[in-house]
Structures are given as C-alpha cells and as structure tokens.
Amino acid sequence: MIQLYGLRMSNYYSLTKSLLIEKGLAFEEVKAPPTQKEDNLARSPMGRMPAIGVDGHYLSETLAIAGYLERLQPEPVLIPADPFAAGKVLELACHIKLDVELVARRCLGEAFFGQTVSDETKANTEADLDKGMKALDRLFIGAPYAAGSELSLADFYTYFSFGLACGVTQKIFNRDLLEGRDKIKAVMARMAEHPSVAQVEAEKAS
Ligand SMILES: N[C@@H](CCC(=O)N[C@@H](CS)C(=O)NCC(=O)O)C(=O)O
C-alpha cells in the first residue's frame, strides 16, 4: 500500500490525495508536517509536503508523483497517451504551478499566517501574477476541461492551485484573480463537484 505523507491543509497534499482516489489506488495517510528533520528530508529532500512511500522508497514533488501514478495505474487517463497532447497538459500544469500558484505563495504568510511581507514583494507578486495569468489566457482551453475535451491532470492543478492563489489575491490585493476568466471559473466549479476532489474537501473539513 502507498503511504501519503503530509497534512490535509496543504493544497499539494490534497491534489496528490485526489489523484490517488481518482486512480482507485489503495493508500494510507500519514500525518507529517513540513520539517527539516532527517526522517522528513529522507522522504522529501526540501522538507516539504507531500511525499509518498512505496515499498520503503520515497517520492516527492507532486508533478513527479502524478507521473508515477499515471504509469502505475493508467486508468482513468489523466496524462494523454498522445505525446504532444501529454506535453500540452504538462505545460499547462507547469504554468499554473510556477507562474500563478508559486507567485501568489510569496504573500501566503501575510494572507493566512499572521506574517508580514514587504511592499516590494507585494508589488512584484501582483506584476508577476498578471504576467502568469496572461500566459494562462493563451493556454487554458476550458472546453470544457482545462486542456480541452478530456479531464486531465491540468484540471486538478487548476482546482488546487487557484484555490490558494485566489485566496491570497483576495486577501492581499482585495481583488478576484479570476475576474473575467469564466473558463477557469467553470473548471473550478466543475472540479469542486468532481467525486475525488469533493471527497478530499469533505475529509479536510472533518
Ligand atoms: N513543488 C512542490 C511544492 C510543495 C509545497 O510547496 N508544499 C508546501 C505545503 S502546500 C510545503 O511543504 N511548504 C513548507 C516548506 O516549503 O518548507 C510540489 O509540487 O509538491
């Protein structure tokens, strides 16, 4: 059985848990906060969450875990078999993760954890978020799914990354990151009702 290490409050942990459920794989959740302690670094070399354990071996980084799960259990398909279509799904997931989620994360401490970030960081965050969203305007298909006609890994990245990014932008900049982005909003709403995601959200609240 696969072990999933981390905490339910983490969006990346939640994304990975949704994928495990989606793939119908047996797994157990192991509470493991992000720390620089040796046992955690052995699982996740940057000390982050999530990580998974497979027969005493560990894998970190959600995108790497998603790639592993796709090969382990190809159905339902979340990364298309067609090489170029697969590239497009991963391209979209990367831009959501690197140019939106990771950018918004710079202000996460102030938005939700009582810390303070500098005005310079806020200004950089806002400018870089605009750039990232413009990149997504070019890539996001949303007809009806993030990368086109089929559900894919990009839909899971959309839901769990924009959840955090929208929360931060609302708190710090008092604005809706998805204003005028109806295709992304529609995917967010659809994914909120998607069974694996709904299960993760329900268990997070329990
Ligand atoms: N690139 C990583 C990011 C994981 C990540 O940032 N996890 C956060 C929690 S959502 C964390 O562990 N933060 C604590 C830290 O960076 O030390 C992934 O895709 O899994």
mmCIF file of C-alpha atoms and ligand atoms in Angstrom:
data_model
loop_
_atom_site.group_PDB
_atom_site.id
_atom_site.type_symbol
_atom_site.label_atom_id
_atom_site.label_comp_id
_atom_site.label_asym_id
_atom_site.label_seq_id
_atom_site.Cartn_x
_atom_site.Cartn_y
_atom_site.Cartn_z
ATOM 1 C CA MET A 1 0.000 0.000 0.000
ATOM 2 C CA ILE A 2 1.142 3.552 -0.780
ATOM 3 C CA GLN A 3 1.730 5.959 2.132
ATOM 4 C CA LEU A 4 0.803 9.602 1.610
ATOM 5 C CA TYR A 5 2.812 11.887 3.910
ATOM 6 C CA GLY A 6 1.818 15.446 4.756
ATOM 7 C CA LEU A 7 -1.122 17.367 6.146
ATOM 8 C CA ARG A 8 -4.632 17.751 4.792
ATOM 9 C CA MET A 9 -4.386 21.552 4.930
ATOM 10 C CA SER A 10 -1.806 21.537 2.104
ATOM 11 C CA ASN A 11 -3.117 22.117 -1.408
ATOM 12 C CA TYR A 12 -0.405 19.914 -2.934
ATOM 13 C CA TYR A 13 -1.157 17.138 -0.459
ATOM 14 C CA SER A 14 -4.841 17.471 -1.377
ATOM 15 C CA LEU A 15 -4.023 17.354 -5.081
ATOM 16 C CA THR A 16 -1.992 14.180 -4.628
ATOM 17 C CA LYS A 17 -4.693 12.604 -2.468
ATOM 18 C CA SER A 18 -7.292 13.370 -5.166
ATOM 19 C CA LEU A 19 -5.107 11.654 -7.764
ATOM 20 C CA LEU A 20 -4.727 8.555 -5.585
ATOM 21 C CA ILE A 21 -8.509 8.401 -5.139
ATOM 22 C CA GLU A 22 -9.105 9.119 -8.824
ATOM 23 C CA LYS A 23 -6.826 6.229 -9.779
ATOM 24 C CA GLY A 24 -8.510 3.880 -7.312
ATOM 25 C CA LEU A 25 -5.202 3.116 -5.600
ATOM 26 C CA ALA A 26 -5.025 1.878 -2.025
ATOM 27 C CA PHE A 27 -3.213 4.339 0.224
ATOM 28 C CA GLU A 28 -2.925 5.420 3.824
ATOM 29 C CA GLU A 29 -2.470 8.951 5.093
ATOM 30 C CA VAL A 30 0.446 9.589 7.422
ATOM 31 C CA LYS A 31 0.489 12.937 9.230
ATOM 32 C CA ALA A 32 3.833 14.580 8.522
ATOM 33 C CA PRO A 33 4.270 18.349 8.774
ATOM 34 C CA PRO A 34 6.942 20.006 6.642
ATOM 35 C CA THR A 35 10.173 19.994 8.659
ATOM 36 C CA GLN A 36 13.923 19.866 8.095
ATOM 37 C CA LYS A 37 14.196 16.780 10.318
ATOM 38 C CA GLU A 38 16.086 13.855 8.876
ATOM 39 C CA ASP A 39 13.108 11.497 8.609
ATOM 40 C CA ASN A 40 11.188 14.086 6.599
ATOM 41 C CA LEU A 41 14.191 15.026 4.450
ATOM 42 C CA ALA A 42 14.564 11.338 3.604
ATOM 43 C CA ARG A 43 11.052 11.444 2.164
ATOM 44 C CA SER A 44 11.157 14.940 0.684
ATOM 45 C CA PRO A 45 14.656 16.419 0.261
ATOM 46 C CA MET A 46 13.388 20.016 0.661
ATOM 47 C CA GLY A 47 11.372 19.016 3.702
ATOM 48 C CA ARG A 48 8.051 19.820 2.045
ATOM 49 C CA MET A 49 4.768 18.004 1.751
ATOM 50 C CA PRO A 50 3.522 15.845 0.205
ATOM 51 C CA ALA A 51 5.662 12.788 -0.343
ATOM 52 C CA ILE A 52 4.615 9.217 -0.982
ATOM 53 C CA GLY A 53 6.138 5.992 0.243
ATOM 54 C CA VAL A 54 6.243 2.900 -1.971
ATOM 55 C CA ASP A 55 7.719 -0.274 -0.506
ATOM 56 C CA GLY A 56 10.099 1.726 1.674
ATOM 57 C CA HIS A 57 11.133 4.101 -1.119
ATOM 58 C CA TYR A 58 10.047 7.727 -1.271
ATOM 59 C CA LEU A 59 8.943 10.151 -3.934
ATOM 60 C CA SER A 60 8.369 13.884 -3.539
ATOM 61 C CA GLU A 61 7.128 16.678 -5.852
ATOM 62 C CA THR A 62 3.514 16.457 -6.879
ATOM 63 C CA LEU A 63 4.195 16.512 -10.606
ATOM 64 C CA ALA A 64 6.677 13.631 -10.274
ATOM 65 C CA ILE A 65 4.195 11.711 -8.120
ATOM 66 C CA ALA A 66 1.466 12.331 -10.714
ATOM 67 C CA GLY A 67 3.759 10.919 -13.425
ATOM 68 C CA TYR A 68 4.440 7.844 -11.311
ATOM 69 C CA LEU A 69 0.753 7.271 -10.543
ATOM 70 C CA GLU A 70 -0.142 7.602 -14.216
ATOM 71 C CA ARG A 71 2.264 4.798 -15.135
ATOM 72 C CA LEU A 72 1.288 2.685 -12.165
ATOM 73 C CA GLN A 73 -2.417 2.962 -12.892
ATOM 74 C CA PRO A 74 -3.123 4.296 -16.406
ATOM 75 C CA GLU A 75 -6.913 4.425 -15.941
ATOM 76 C CA PRO A 76 -8.566 6.860 -15.806
ATOM 77 C CA VAL A 77 -6.174 8.654 -18.136
ATOM 78 C CA LEU A 78 -5.009 11.990 -16.727
ATOM 79 C CA ILE A 79 -1.961 12.450 -18.971
ATOM 80 C CA PRO A 80 -2.930 11.634 -22.576
ATOM 81 C CA ALA A 81 -1.200 8.846 -24.463
ATOM 82 C CA ASP A 82 -0.608 11.123 -27.451
ATOM 83 C CA PRO A 83 2.872 12.613 -26.838
ATOM 84 C CA PHE A 84 2.041 16.156 -27.862
ATOM 85 C CA ALA A 85 -1.285 16.217 -26.011
ATOM 86 C CA ALA A 86 0.587 14.940 -22.933
ATOM 87 C CA GLY A 87 3.106 17.758 -23.374
ATOM 88 C CA LYS A 88 0.302 20.327 -23.524
ATOM 89 C CA VAL A 89 -1.292 19.007 -20.317
ATOM 90 C CA LEU A 90 2.051 19.172 -18.510
ATOM 91 C CA GLU A 91 2.826 22.599 -19.986
ATOM 92 C CA LEU A 92 -0.453 23.949 -18.611
ATOM 93 C CA ALA A 93 0.102 22.312 -15.216
ATOM 94 C CA CYS A 94 3.624 23.814 -15.059
ATOM 95 C CA HIS A 95 2.441 27.349 -15.826
ATOM 96 C CA ILE A 96 -0.376 27.115 -13.282
ATOM 97 C CA LYS A 97 2.083 25.862 -10.670
ATOM 98 C CA LEU A 98 5.100 28.060 -11.437
ATOM 99 C CA ASP A 99 3.579 31.299 -12.726
ATOM 100 C CA VAL A 100 0.434 31.548 -10.621
ATOM 101 C CA GLU A 101 0.495 29.349 -7.504
ATOM 102 C CA LEU A 102 4.152 29.780 -6.652
ATOM 103 C CA VAL A 103 3.938 33.530 -7.300
ATOM 104 C CA ALA A 104 0.857 34.012 -5.097
ATOM 105 C CA ARG A 105 2.585 31.890 -2.436
ATOM 106 C CA ARG A 106 5.091 34.740 -1.845
ATOM 107 C CA CYS A 107 2.307 36.526 0.053
ATOM 108 C CA LEU A 108 0.821 33.436 1.723
ATOM 109 C CA GLY A 109 2.411 34.222 5.105
ATOM 110 C CA GLU A 110 0.691 37.601 5.322
ATOM 111 C CA ALA A 111 -2.582 36.381 3.849
ATOM 112 C CA PHE A 112 -3.118 33.477 6.229
ATOM 113 C CA PHE A 113 -0.377 33.113 8.840
ATOM 114 C CA GLY A 114 -0.055 36.494 10.550
ATOM 115 C CA GLN A 115 3.290 37.322 8.935
ATOM 116 C CA THR A 116 4.217 40.466 7.035
ATOM 117 C CA VAL A 117 5.608 40.729 3.531
ATOM 118 C CA SER A 118 7.222 43.861 2.153
ATOM 119 C CA ASP A 119 5.510 46.282 -0.211
ATOM 120 C CA GLU A 120 8.186 45.387 -2.751
ATOM 121 C CA THR A 121 7.228 41.709 -2.559
ATOM 122 C CA LYS A 122 3.567 42.611 -2.938
ATOM 123 C CA ALA A 123 4.304 44.752 -5.990
ATOM 124 C CA ASN A 124 6.428 42.002 -7.572
ATOM 125 C CA THR A 125 3.760 39.439 -6.790
ATOM 126 C CA GLU A 126 0.999 41.467 -8.396
ATOM 127 C CA ALA A 127 3.058 42.181 -11.536
ATOM 128 C CA ASP A 128 4.184 38.553 -11.897
ATOM 129 C CA LEU A 129 0.655 37.263 -11.304
ATOM 130 C CA ASP A 130 -0.620 39.460 -14.129
ATOM 131 C CA LYS A 131 2.051 38.012 -16.392
ATOM 132 C CA GLY A 132 1.229 34.458 -15.324
ATOM 133 C CA MET A 133 -2.488 34.965 -15.871
ATOM 134 C CA LYS A 134 -1.835 36.387 -19.341
ATOM 135 C CA ALA A 135 0.173 33.255 -20.119
ATOM 136 C CA LEU A 136 -2.770 31.137 -18.986
ATOM 137 C CA ASP A 137 -5.146 33.185 -21.140
ATOM 138 C CA ARG A 138 -3.205 31.782 -24.087
ATOM 139 C CA LEU A 139 -3.052 28.190 -22.870
ATOM 140 C CA PHE A 140 -6.178 27.452 -20.873
ATOM 141 C CA ILE A 141 -8.775 25.825 -23.124
ATOM 142 C CA GLY A 142 -11.675 25.092 -20.754
ATOM 143 C CA ALA A 143 -13.854 23.404 -23.359
ATOM 144 C CA PRO A 144 -14.988 22.017 -21.096
ATOM 145 C CA TYR A 145 -11.813 20.927 -19.308
ATOM 146 C CA ALA A 146 -8.620 22.857 -18.628
ATOM 147 C CA ALA A 147 -6.670 21.286 -21.508
ATOM 148 C CA GLY A 148 -9.597 20.577 -23.847
ATOM 149 C CA SER A 149 -12.258 17.940 -24.232
ATOM 150 C CA GLU A 150 -10.983 15.472 -21.616
ATOM 151 C CA LEU A 151 -10.419 15.618 -17.889
ATOM 152 C CA SER A 152 -6.673 15.725 -17.221
ATOM 153 C CA LEU A 153 -4.045 16.416 -14.600
ATOM 154 C CA ALA A 154 -4.334 20.112 -15.555
ATOM 155 C CA ASP A 155 -7.861 20.230 -14.084
ATOM 156 C CA PHE A 156 -6.530 19.048 -10.724
ATOM 157 C CA TYR A 157 -3.733 21.637 -10.850
ATOM 158 C CA THR A 158 -6.318 24.289 -11.733
ATOM 159 C CA TYR A 159 -8.542 23.483 -8.774
ATOM 160 C CA PHE A 160 -5.896 23.120 -6.096
ATOM 161 C CA SER A 161 -3.599 25.929 -7.284
ATOM 162 C CA PHE A 162 -6.236 28.572 -7.923
ATOM 163 C CA GLY A 163 -7.847 27.791 -4.580
ATOM 164 C CA LEU A 164 -4.682 29.092 -2.900
ATOM 165 C CA ALA A 165 -3.889 31.820 -5.432
ATOM 166 C CA CYS A 166 -7.409 33.294 -5.338
ATOM 167 C CA GLY A 167 -7.431 33.267 -1.539
ATOM 168 C CA VAL A 168 -4.131 35.159 -1.430
ATOM 169 C CA THR A 169 -5.117 37.725 -4.077
ATOM 170 C CA GLN A 170 -8.427 38.387 -2.394
ATOM 171 C CA LYS A 171 -6.769 38.971 0.978
ATOM 172 C CA ILE A 172 -3.712 40.901 -0.115
ATOM 173 C CA PHE A 173 -4.907 42.804 -3.187
ATOM 174 C CA ASN A 174 -8.648 42.751 -2.488
ATOM 175 C CA ARG A 175 -9.402 41.535 -5.972
ATOM 176 C CA ASP A 176 -10.723 38.481 -7.748
ATOM 177 C CA LEU A 177 -7.891 36.840 -9.656
ATOM 178 C CA LEU A 178 -10.454 35.106 -11.864
ATOM 179 C CA GLU A 179 -12.495 38.174 -12.751
ATOM 180 C CA GLY A 180 -13.285 37.890 -16.459
ATOM 181 C CA ARG A 181 -11.774 34.388 -16.564
ATOM 182 C CA ASP A 182 -15.006 32.465 -16.923
ATOM 183 C CA LYS A 183 -13.410 29.329 -18.385
ATOM 184 C CA ILE A 184 -11.174 28.912 -15.334
ATOM 185 C CA LYS A 185 -14.099 29.659 -13.023
ATOM 186 C CA ALA A 186 -16.171 26.982 -14.759
ATOM 187 C CA VAL A 187 -13.415 24.384 -14.338
ATOM 188 C CA MET A 188 -13.079 25.328 -10.664
ATOM 189 C CA ALA A 189 -16.821 24.835 -10.160
ATOM 190 C CA ARG A 190 -16.843 21.520 -12.043
ATOM 191 C CA MET A 191 -13.837 20.188 -10.134
ATOM 192 C CA ALA A 192 -15.353 21.174 -6.778
ATOM 193 C CA GLU A 193 -18.084 18.630 -7.530
ATOM 194 C CA HIS A 194 -15.793 16.011 -9.036
ATOM 195 C CA PRO A 195 -16.047 12.985 -6.700
ATOM 196 C CA SER A 196 -12.358 12.560 -5.791
ATOM 197 C CA VAL A 197 -11.979 16.289 -5.127
ATOM 198 C CA ALA A 198 -15.248 16.516 -3.190
ATOM 199 C CA GLN A 199 -14.093 13.583 -1.022
ATOM 200 C CA VAL A 200 -10.786 15.286 -0.268
ATOM 201 C CA GLU A 201 -12.532 18.545 0.640
ATOM 202 C CA ALA A 202 -15.060 16.739 2.850
ATOM 203 C CA GLU A 203 -12.323 14.821 4.679
ATOM 204 C CA LYS A 204 -10.289 18.019 5.102
ATOM 205 C CA ALA A 205 -13.214 19.576 6.912
ATOM 206 C CA SER A 206 -13.896 16.513 9.088
HETATM 207 N N1 LIG B 1 6.739 21.785 -5.673
HETATM 208 C C1 LIG B 1 6.181 21.074 -4.540
HETATM 209 C C2 LIG B 1 5.585 22.107 -3.613
HETATM 210 C C3 LIG B 1 5.096 21.518 -2.319
HETATM 211 C C4 LIG B 1 4.878 22.619 -1.305
HETATM 212 O O1 LIG B 1 5.195 23.787 -1.533
HETATM 213 N N2 LIG B 1 4.360 22.204 -0.167
HETATM 214 C C5 LIG B 1 4.161 23.153 0.903
HETATM 215 C C6 LIG B 1 2.821 22.911 1.576
HETATM 216 S S1 LIG B 1 1.478 23.189 0.457
HETATM 217 C C7 LIG B 1 5.233 22.969 1.944
HETATM 218 O O2 LIG B 1 5.608 21.853 2.253
HETATM 219 N N3 LIG B 1 5.729 24.098 2.475
HETATM 220 C C8 LIG B 1 6.714 24.104 3.520
HETATM 221 C C9 LIG B 1 8.089 24.389 3.011
HETATM 222 O O3 LIG B 1 8.265 24.773 1.830
HETATM 223 O O4 LIG B 1 9.021 24.257 3.797
HETATM 224 C C10 LIG B 1 5.155 20.042 -5.024
HETATM 225 O O5 LIG B 1 4.664 20.197 -6.157
HETATM 226 O O6 LIG B 1 4.876 19.055 -4.321
#
